[in-house]
mmCIF file of C-alpha atoms in Angstrom:
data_model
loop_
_atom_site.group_PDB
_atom_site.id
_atom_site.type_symbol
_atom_site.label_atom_id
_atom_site.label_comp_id
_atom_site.label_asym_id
_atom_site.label_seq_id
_atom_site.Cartn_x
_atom_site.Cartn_y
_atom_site.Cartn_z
ATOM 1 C CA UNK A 1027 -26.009 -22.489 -44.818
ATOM 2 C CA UNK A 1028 -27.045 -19.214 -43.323
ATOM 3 C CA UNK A 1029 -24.296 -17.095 -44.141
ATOM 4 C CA UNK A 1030 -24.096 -18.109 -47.968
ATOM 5 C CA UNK A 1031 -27.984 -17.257 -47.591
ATOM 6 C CA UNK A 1032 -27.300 -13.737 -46.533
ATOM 7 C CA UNK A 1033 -24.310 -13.441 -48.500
ATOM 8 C CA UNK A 1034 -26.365 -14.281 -51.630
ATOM 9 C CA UNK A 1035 -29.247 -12.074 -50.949
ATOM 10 C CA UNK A 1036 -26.778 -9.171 -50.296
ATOM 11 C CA UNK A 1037 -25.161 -9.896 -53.792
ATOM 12 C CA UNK A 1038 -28.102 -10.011 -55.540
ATOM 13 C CA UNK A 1039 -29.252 -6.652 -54.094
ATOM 14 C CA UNK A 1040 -26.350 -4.646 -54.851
ATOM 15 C CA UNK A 1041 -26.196 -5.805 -58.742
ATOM 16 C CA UNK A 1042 -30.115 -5.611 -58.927
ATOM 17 C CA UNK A 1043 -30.339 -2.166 -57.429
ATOM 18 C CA UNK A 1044 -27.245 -0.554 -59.393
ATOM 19 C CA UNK A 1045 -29.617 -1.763 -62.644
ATOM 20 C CA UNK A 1046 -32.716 -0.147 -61.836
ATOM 21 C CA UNK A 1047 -32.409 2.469 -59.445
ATOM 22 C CA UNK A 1048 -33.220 5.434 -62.338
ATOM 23 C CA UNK A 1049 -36.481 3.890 -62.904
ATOM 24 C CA UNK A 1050 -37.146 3.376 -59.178
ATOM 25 C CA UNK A 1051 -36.352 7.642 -58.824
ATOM 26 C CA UNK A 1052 -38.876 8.015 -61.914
ATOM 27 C CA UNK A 1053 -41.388 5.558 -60.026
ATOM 28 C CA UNK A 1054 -41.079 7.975 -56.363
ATOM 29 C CA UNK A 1055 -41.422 10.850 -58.308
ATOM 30 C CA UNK A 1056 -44.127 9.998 -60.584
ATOM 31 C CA UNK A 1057 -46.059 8.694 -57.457
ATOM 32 C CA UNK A 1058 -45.980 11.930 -55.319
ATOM 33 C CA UNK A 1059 -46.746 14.156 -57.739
ATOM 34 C CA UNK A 1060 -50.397 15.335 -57.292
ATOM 35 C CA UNK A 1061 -53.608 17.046 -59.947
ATOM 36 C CA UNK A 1062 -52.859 20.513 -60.656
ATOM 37 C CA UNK A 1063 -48.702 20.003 -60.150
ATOM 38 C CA UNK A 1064 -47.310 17.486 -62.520
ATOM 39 C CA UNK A 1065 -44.012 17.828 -63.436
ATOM 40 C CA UNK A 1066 -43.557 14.523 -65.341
ATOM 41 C CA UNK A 1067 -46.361 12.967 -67.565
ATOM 42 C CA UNK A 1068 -44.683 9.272 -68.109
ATOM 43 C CA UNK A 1069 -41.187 7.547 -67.361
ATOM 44 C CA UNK A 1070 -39.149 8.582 -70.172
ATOM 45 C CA UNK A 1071 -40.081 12.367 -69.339
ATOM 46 C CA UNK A 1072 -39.341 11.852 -65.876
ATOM 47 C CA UNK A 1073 -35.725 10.604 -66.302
ATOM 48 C CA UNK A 1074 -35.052 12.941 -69.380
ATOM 49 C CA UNK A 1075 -36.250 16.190 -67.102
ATOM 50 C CA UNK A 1076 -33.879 14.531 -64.300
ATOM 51 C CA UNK A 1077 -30.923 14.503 -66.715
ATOM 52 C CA UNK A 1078 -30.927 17.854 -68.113
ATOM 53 C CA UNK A 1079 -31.548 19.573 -64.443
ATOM 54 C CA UNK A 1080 -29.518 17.434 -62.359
ATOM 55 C CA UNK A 1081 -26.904 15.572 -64.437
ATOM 56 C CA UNK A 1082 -26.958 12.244 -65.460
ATOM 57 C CA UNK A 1083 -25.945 11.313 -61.083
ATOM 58 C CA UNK A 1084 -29.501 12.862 -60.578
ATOM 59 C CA UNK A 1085 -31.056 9.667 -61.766
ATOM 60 C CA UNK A 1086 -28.987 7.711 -59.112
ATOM 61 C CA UNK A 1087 -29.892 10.572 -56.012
ATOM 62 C CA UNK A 1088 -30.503 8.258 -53.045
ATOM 63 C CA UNK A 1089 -28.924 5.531 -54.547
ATOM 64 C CA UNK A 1090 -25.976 5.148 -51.504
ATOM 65 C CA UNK A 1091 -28.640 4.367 -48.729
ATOM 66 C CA UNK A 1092 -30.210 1.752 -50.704
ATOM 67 C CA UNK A 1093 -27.092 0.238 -51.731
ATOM 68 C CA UNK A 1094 -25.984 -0.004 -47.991
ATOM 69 C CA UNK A 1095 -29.035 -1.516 -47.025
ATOM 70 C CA UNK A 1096 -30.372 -3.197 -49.580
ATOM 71 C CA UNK A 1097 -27.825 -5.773 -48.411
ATOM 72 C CA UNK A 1098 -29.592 -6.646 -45.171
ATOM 73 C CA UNK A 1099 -33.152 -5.943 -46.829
ATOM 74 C CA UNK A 1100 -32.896 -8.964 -49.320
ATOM 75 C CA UNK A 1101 -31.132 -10.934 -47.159
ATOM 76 C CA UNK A 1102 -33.260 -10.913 -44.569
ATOM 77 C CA UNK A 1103 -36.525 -11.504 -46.989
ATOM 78 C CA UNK A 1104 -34.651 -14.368 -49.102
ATOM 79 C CA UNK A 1105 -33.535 -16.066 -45.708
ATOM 80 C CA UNK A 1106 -36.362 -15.501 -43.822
ATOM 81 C CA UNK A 1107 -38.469 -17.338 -46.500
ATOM 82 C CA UNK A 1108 -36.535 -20.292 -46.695
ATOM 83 C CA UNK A 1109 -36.684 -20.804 -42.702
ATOM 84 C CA UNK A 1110 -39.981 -20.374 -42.859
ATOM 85 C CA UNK A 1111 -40.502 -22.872 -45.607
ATOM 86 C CA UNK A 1112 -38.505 -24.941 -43.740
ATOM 87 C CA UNK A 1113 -40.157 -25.080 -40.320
ATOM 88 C CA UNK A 1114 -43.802 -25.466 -42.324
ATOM 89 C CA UNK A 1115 -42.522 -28.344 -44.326
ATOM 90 C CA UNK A 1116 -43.534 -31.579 -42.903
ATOM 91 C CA UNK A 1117 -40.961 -34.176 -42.988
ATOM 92 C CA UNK A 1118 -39.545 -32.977 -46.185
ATOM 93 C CA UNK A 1119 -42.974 -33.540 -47.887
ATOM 94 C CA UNK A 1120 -44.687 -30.577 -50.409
ATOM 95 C CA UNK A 1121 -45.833 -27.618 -49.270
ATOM 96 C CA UNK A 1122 -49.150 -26.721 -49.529
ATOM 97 C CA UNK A 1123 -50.336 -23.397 -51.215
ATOM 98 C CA UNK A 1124 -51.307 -21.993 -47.992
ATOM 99 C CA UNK A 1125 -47.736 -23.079 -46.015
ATOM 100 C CA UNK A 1126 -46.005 -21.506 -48.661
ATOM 101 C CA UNK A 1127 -48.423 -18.258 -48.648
ATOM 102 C CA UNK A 1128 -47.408 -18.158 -44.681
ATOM 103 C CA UNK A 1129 -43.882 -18.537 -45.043
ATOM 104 C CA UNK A 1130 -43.996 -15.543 -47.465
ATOM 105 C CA UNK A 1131 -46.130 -13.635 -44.770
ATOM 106 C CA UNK A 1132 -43.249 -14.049 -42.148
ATOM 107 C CA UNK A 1133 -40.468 -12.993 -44.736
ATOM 108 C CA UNK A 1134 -42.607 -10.156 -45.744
ATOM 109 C CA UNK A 1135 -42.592 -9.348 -42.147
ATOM 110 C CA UNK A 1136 -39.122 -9.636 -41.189
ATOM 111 C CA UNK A 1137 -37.848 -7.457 -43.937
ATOM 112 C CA UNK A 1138 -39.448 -4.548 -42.858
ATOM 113 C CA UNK A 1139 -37.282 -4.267 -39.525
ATOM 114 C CA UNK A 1140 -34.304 -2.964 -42.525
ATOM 115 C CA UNK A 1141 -36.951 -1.547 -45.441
ATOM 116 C CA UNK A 1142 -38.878 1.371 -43.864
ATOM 117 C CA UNK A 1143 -35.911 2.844 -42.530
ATOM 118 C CA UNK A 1144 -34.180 2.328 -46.039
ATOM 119 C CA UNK A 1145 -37.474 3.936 -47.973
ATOM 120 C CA UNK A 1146 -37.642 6.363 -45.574
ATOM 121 C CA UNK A 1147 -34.552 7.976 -46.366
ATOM 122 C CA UNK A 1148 -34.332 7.214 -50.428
ATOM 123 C CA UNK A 1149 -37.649 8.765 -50.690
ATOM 124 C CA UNK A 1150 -36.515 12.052 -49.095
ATOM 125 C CA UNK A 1151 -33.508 11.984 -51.682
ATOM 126 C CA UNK A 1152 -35.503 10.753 -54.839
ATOM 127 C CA UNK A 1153 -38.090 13.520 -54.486
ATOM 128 C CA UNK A 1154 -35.822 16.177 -53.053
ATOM 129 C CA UNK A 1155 -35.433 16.815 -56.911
ATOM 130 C CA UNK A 1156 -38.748 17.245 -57.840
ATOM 131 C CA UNK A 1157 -39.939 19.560 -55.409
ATOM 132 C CA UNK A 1158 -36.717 22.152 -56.517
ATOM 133 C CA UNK A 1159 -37.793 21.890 -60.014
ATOM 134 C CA UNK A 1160 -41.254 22.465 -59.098
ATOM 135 C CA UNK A 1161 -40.346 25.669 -56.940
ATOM 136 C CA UNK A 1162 -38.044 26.820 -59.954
ATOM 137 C CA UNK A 1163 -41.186 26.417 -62.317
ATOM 138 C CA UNK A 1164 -43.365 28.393 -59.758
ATOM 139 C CA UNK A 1165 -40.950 31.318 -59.546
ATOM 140 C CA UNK A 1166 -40.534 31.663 -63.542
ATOM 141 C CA UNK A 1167 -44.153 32.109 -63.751
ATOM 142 C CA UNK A 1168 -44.553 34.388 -61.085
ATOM 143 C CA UNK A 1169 -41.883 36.231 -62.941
ATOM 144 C CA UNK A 1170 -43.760 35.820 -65.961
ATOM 145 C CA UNK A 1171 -46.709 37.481 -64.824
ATOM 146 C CA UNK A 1172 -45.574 40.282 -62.186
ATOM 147 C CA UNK A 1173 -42.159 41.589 -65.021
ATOM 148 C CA UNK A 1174 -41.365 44.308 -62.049
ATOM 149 C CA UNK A 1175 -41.213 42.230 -59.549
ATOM 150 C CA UNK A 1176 -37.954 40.835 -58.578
ATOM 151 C CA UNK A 1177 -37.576 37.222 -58.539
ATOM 152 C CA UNK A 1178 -36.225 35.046 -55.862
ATOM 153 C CA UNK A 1179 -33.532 32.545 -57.094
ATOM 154 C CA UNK A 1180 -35.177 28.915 -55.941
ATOM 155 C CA UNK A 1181 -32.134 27.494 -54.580
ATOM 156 C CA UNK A 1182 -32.221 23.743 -53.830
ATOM 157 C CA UNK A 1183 -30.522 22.588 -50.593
ATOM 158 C CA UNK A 1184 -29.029 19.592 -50.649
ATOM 159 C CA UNK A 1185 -29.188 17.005 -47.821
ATOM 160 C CA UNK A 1186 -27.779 13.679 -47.282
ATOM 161 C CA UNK A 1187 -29.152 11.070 -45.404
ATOM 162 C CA UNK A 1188 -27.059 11.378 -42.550
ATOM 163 C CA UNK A 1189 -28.424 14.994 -42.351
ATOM 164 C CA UNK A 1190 -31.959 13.409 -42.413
ATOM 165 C CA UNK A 1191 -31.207 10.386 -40.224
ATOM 166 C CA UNK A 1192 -29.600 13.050 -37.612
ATOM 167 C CA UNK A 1193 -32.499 15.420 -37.820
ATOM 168 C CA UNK A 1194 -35.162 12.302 -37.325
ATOM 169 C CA UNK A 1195 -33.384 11.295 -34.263
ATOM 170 C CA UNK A 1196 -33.365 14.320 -32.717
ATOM 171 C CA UNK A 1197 -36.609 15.634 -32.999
ATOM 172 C CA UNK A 1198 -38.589 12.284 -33.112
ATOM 173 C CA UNK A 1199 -36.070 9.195 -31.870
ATOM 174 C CA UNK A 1200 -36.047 6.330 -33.738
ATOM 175 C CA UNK A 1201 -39.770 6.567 -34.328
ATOM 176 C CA UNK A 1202 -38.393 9.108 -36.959
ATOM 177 C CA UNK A 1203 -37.198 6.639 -39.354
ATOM 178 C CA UNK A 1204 -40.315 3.685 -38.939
ATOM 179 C CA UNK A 1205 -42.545 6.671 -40.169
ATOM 180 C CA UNK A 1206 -44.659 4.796 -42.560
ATOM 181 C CA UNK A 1207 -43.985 1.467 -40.769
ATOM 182 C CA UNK A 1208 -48.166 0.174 -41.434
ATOM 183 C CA UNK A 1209 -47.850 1.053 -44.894
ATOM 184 C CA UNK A 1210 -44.578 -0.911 -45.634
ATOM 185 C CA UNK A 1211 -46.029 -3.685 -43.717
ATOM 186 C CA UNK A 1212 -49.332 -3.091 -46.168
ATOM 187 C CA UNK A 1213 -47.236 -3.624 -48.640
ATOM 188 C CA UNK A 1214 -44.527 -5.777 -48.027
ATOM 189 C CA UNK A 1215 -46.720 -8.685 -46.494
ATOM 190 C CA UNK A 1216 -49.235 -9.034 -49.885
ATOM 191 C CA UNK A 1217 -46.505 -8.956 -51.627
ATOM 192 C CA UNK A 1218 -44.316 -11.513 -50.017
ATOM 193 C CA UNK A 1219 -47.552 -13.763 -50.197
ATOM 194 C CA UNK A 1220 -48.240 -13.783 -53.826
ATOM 195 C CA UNK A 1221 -44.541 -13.232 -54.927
ATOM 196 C CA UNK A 1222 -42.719 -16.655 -53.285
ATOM 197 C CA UNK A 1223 -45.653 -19.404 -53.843
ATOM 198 C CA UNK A 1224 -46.104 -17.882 -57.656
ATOM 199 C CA UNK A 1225 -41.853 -17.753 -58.096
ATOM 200 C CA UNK A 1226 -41.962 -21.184 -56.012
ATOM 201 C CA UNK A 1227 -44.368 -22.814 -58.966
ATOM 202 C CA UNK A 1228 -43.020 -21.634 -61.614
ATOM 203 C CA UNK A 1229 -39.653 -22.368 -61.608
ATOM 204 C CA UNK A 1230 -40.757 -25.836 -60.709
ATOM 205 C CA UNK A 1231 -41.911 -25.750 -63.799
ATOM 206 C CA UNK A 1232 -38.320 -25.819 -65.248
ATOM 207 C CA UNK A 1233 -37.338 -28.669 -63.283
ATOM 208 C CA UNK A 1234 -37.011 -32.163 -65.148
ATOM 209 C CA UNK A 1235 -36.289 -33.364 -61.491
ATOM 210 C CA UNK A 1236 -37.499 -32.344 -57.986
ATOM 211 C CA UNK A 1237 -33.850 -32.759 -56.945
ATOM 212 C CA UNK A 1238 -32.037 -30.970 -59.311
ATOM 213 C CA UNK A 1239 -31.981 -26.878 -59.841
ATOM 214 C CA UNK A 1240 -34.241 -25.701 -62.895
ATOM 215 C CA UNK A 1241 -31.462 -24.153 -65.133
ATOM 216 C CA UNK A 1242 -30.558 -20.199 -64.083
ATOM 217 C CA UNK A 1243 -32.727 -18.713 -67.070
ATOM 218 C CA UNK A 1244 -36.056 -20.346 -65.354
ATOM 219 C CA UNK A 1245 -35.317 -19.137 -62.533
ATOM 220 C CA UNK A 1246 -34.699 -15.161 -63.803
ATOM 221 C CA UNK A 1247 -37.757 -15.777 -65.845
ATOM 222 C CA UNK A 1248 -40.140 -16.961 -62.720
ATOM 223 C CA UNK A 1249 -38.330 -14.026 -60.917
ATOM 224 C CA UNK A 1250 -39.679 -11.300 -63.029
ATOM 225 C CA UNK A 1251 -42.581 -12.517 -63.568
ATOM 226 C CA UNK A 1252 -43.737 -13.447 -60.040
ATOM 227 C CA UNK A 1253 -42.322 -10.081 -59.148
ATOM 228 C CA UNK A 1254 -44.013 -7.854 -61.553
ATOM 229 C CA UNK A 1255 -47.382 -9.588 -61.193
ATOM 230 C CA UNK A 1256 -46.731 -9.122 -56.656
ATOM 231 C CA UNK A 1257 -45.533 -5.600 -57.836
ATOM 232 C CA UNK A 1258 -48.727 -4.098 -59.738
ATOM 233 C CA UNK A 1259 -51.409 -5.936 -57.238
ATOM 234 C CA UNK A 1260 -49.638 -4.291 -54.369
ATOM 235 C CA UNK A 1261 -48.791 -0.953 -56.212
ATOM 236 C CA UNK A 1262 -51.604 1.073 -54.477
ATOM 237 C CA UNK A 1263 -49.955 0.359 -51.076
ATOM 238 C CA UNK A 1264 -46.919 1.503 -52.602
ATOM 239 C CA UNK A 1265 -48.530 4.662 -52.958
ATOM 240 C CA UNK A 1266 -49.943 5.502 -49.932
ATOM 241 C CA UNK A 1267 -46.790 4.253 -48.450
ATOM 242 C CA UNK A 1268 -44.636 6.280 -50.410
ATOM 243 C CA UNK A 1269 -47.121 9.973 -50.122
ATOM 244 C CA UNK A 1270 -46.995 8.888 -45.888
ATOM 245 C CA UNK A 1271 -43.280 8.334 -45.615
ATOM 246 C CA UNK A 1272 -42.643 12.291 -48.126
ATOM 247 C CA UNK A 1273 -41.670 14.166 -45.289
ATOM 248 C CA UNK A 1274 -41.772 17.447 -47.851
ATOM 249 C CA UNK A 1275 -44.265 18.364 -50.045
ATOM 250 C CA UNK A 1276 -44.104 20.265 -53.050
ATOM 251 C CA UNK A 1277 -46.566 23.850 -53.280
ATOM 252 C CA UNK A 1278 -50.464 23.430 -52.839
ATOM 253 C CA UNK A 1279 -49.778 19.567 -51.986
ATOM 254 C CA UNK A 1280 -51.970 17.431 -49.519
ATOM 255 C CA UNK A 1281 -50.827 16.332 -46.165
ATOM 256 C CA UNK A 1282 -52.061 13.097 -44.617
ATOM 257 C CA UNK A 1283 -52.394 12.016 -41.090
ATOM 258 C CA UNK A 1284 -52.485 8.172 -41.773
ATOM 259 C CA UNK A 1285 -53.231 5.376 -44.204
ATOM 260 C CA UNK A 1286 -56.754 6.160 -43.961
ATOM 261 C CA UNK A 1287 -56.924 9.838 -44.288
ATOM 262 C CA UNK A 1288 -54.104 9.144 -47.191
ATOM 263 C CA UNK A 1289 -56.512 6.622 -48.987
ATOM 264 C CA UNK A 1290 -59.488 8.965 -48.483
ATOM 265 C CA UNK A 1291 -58.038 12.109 -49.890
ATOM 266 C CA UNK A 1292 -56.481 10.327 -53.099
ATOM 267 C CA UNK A 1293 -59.125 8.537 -53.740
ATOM 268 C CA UNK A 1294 -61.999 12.010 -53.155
ATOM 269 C CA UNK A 1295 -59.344 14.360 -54.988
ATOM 270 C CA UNK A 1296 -57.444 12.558 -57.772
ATOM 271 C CA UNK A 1297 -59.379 9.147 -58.479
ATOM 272 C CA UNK A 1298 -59.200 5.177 -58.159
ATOM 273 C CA UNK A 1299 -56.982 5.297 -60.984
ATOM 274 C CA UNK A 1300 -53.862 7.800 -59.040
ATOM 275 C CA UNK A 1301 -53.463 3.999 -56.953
ATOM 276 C CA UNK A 1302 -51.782 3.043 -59.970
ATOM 277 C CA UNK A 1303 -49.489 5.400 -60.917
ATOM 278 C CA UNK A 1304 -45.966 4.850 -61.549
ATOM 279 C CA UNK A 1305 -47.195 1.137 -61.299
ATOM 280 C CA UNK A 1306 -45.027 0.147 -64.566
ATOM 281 C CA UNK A 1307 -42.031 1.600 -63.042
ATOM 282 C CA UNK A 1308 -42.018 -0.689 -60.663
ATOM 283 C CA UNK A 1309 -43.023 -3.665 -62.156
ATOM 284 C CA UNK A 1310 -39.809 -2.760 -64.187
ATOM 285 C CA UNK A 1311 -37.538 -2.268 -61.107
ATOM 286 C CA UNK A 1312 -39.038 -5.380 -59.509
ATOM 287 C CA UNK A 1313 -39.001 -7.329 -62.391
ATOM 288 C CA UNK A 1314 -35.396 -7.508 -62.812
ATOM 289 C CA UNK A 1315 -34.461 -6.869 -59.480
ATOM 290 C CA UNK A 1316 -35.639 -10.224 -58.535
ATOM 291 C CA UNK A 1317 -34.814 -12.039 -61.246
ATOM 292 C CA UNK A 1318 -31.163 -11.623 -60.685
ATOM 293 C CA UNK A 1319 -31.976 -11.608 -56.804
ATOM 294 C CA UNK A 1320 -33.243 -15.736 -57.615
ATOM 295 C CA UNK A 1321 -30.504 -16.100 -60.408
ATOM 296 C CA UNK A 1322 -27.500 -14.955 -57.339
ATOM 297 C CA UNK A 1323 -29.525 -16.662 -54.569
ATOM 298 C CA UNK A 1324 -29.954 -20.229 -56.507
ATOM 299 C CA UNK A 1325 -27.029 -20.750 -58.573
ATOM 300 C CA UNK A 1326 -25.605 -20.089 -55.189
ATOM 301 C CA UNK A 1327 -22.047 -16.914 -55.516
ATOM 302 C CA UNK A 1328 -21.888 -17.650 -51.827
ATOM 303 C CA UNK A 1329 -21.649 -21.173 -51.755
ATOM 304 C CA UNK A 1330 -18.736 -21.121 -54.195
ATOM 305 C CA UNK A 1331 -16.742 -18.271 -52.306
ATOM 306 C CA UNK A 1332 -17.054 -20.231 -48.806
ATOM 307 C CA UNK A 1333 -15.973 -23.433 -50.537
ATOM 308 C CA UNK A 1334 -13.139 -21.808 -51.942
ATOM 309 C CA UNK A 1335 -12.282 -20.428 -48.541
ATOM 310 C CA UNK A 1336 -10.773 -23.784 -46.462
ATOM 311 C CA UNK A 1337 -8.897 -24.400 -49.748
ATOM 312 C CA UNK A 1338 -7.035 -20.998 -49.819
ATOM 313 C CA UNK A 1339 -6.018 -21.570 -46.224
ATOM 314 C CA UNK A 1340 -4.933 -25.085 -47.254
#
């Protein structure tokens, strides 16, 4: 039923985001930094120079707004793909490759009514913390070379993302929050396609029959695999989608217009290879993230709780 469907996708969300969230910080971070102002050279740096400035919470900064919404985000995606399947099926029959490939297209679609306002606002909070400990670096070596001079304490401001969300509205309406909205489409849609045909076949591998479930571990397994491999070919999008949606930059960084001035400049300034960065962070937030989103969604939480429901009231 729909609501289990939604119910399940929200669970899955919330227990896959709580697990990964530090590496997804690491991944936003690692991503907008640019030549000439890196702060972080890998993962483990990233999180380690997160702990000792901002606490061991600084690794879960922007964590709130994507726990509220993740909710809606997966189920919405999870759903979405499952009516689609549905309505390309004919008469029960296999889909083909390209049905299946289409179905992931519209879910792709549909989830980025909740996911560009949801990046939109993590990203601001995620990177807030790099750009303060990039203006504190820049102010100890000014002090460094100029001894007389008197420094200026960098003092970081903090802002939630009601602050933001308030701001956006006000100055630019809603259009505020869908900055970015070609790029997460860019992103979301190629990955949709490759992720639920490749998760689709291979946890039909674990099946001993069509009608029967293939056993939870299968379906983890095809989860974070299909999901890392949809991750890293779509991780370039992920880039210019994350550098578009930055709505601060830290000193000396570029500015972009659009998806095509953004792809231009990286590409002229920092190389083919800057497409890729932080692209093992988030094969390892995927990953995960949707294998327990297909372990929740087919083992089927929901199901159980609404069963359990008419009893109670019995």
């Amino acid at each position: 039923s729909l609501p289990a469907k939604l119910i399940n996708g929200g669970i899955a969300g919330l227990i896959g985001v709580t697990c990964v969230f530090p590496i997804d910080l690491a991944k936003t971070r690692l991503q907008n930094q640019q030549n000439g102002q890196r702060m972080y050279t890998s993962l483990s740096d990233c999180l380690i120079k997160t702990i000792r400035s901002e606490g061991y919470f600084g690794m879960y900064r922007g964590a709130a707004v994507n726990l509220t919404l993740v909710t809606p985000e997966k189920a919405i995606k999870l759903a979405a793909n499952d009516f689609f399947r549905h309505h390309l099926s004919k008469d029960g029959k296999k889909l083909t490759l390209l049905r299946e490939m289409l179905a992931g297209c519209g879910a792709g679609t549909c989830q980025v009514i909740v996911t560009t306002p949801m990046e939109m606002l993590k990203i601001q909070l995620q990177d807030a913390g790099r750009i303060a400990a990039q203006k504190k670096l820049m102010a100890a070596q000014a002090q460094l070379s100029s001894p007389g001079a008197a420094a200026e304490p960098a003092v970081e401001t903090r802002t939630t993302a009601t602050q933001i969300t308030r701001e956006l509205l006000r100055s630019k309406g809603i259009a505020g929050l869908y900055k970015g909205l070609g790029a997460t489409l860019l992103r979301d849609v190629p990955f949709s396609i490759v992720y639920f045909p490749l998760f689709a076949n291979l946890n039909k591998l674990g099946q001993k029959d069509p009608n029967v479930k293939a056993p939870f571990y299968v379906s983890f397994l095809s989860g974070c695999v299909a999901g890392s491999t949809a991750a890293v070919a779509v991780n370039p999008c992920d880039v210019i989608k994350t550098r578009l949606q930055s709505l601060q930059r830290g000193v000396n960084e570029d500015t972009y217009s659009g998806i095509l001035d953004c792809t231009k400049k990286i590409w002229q300034r920092e190389g083919p290879t800057a497409f890729f960065k932080g692209a093992y962070c988030r094969a390892l937030v995927i990953a995960p993230l949707f294998g327990i989103a297909q372990v929740v969604y087919f083992v089927g939480i929901a199901e159980f709780l609404l069963d359990m429901l008419p009893k109670r009231r019995a």
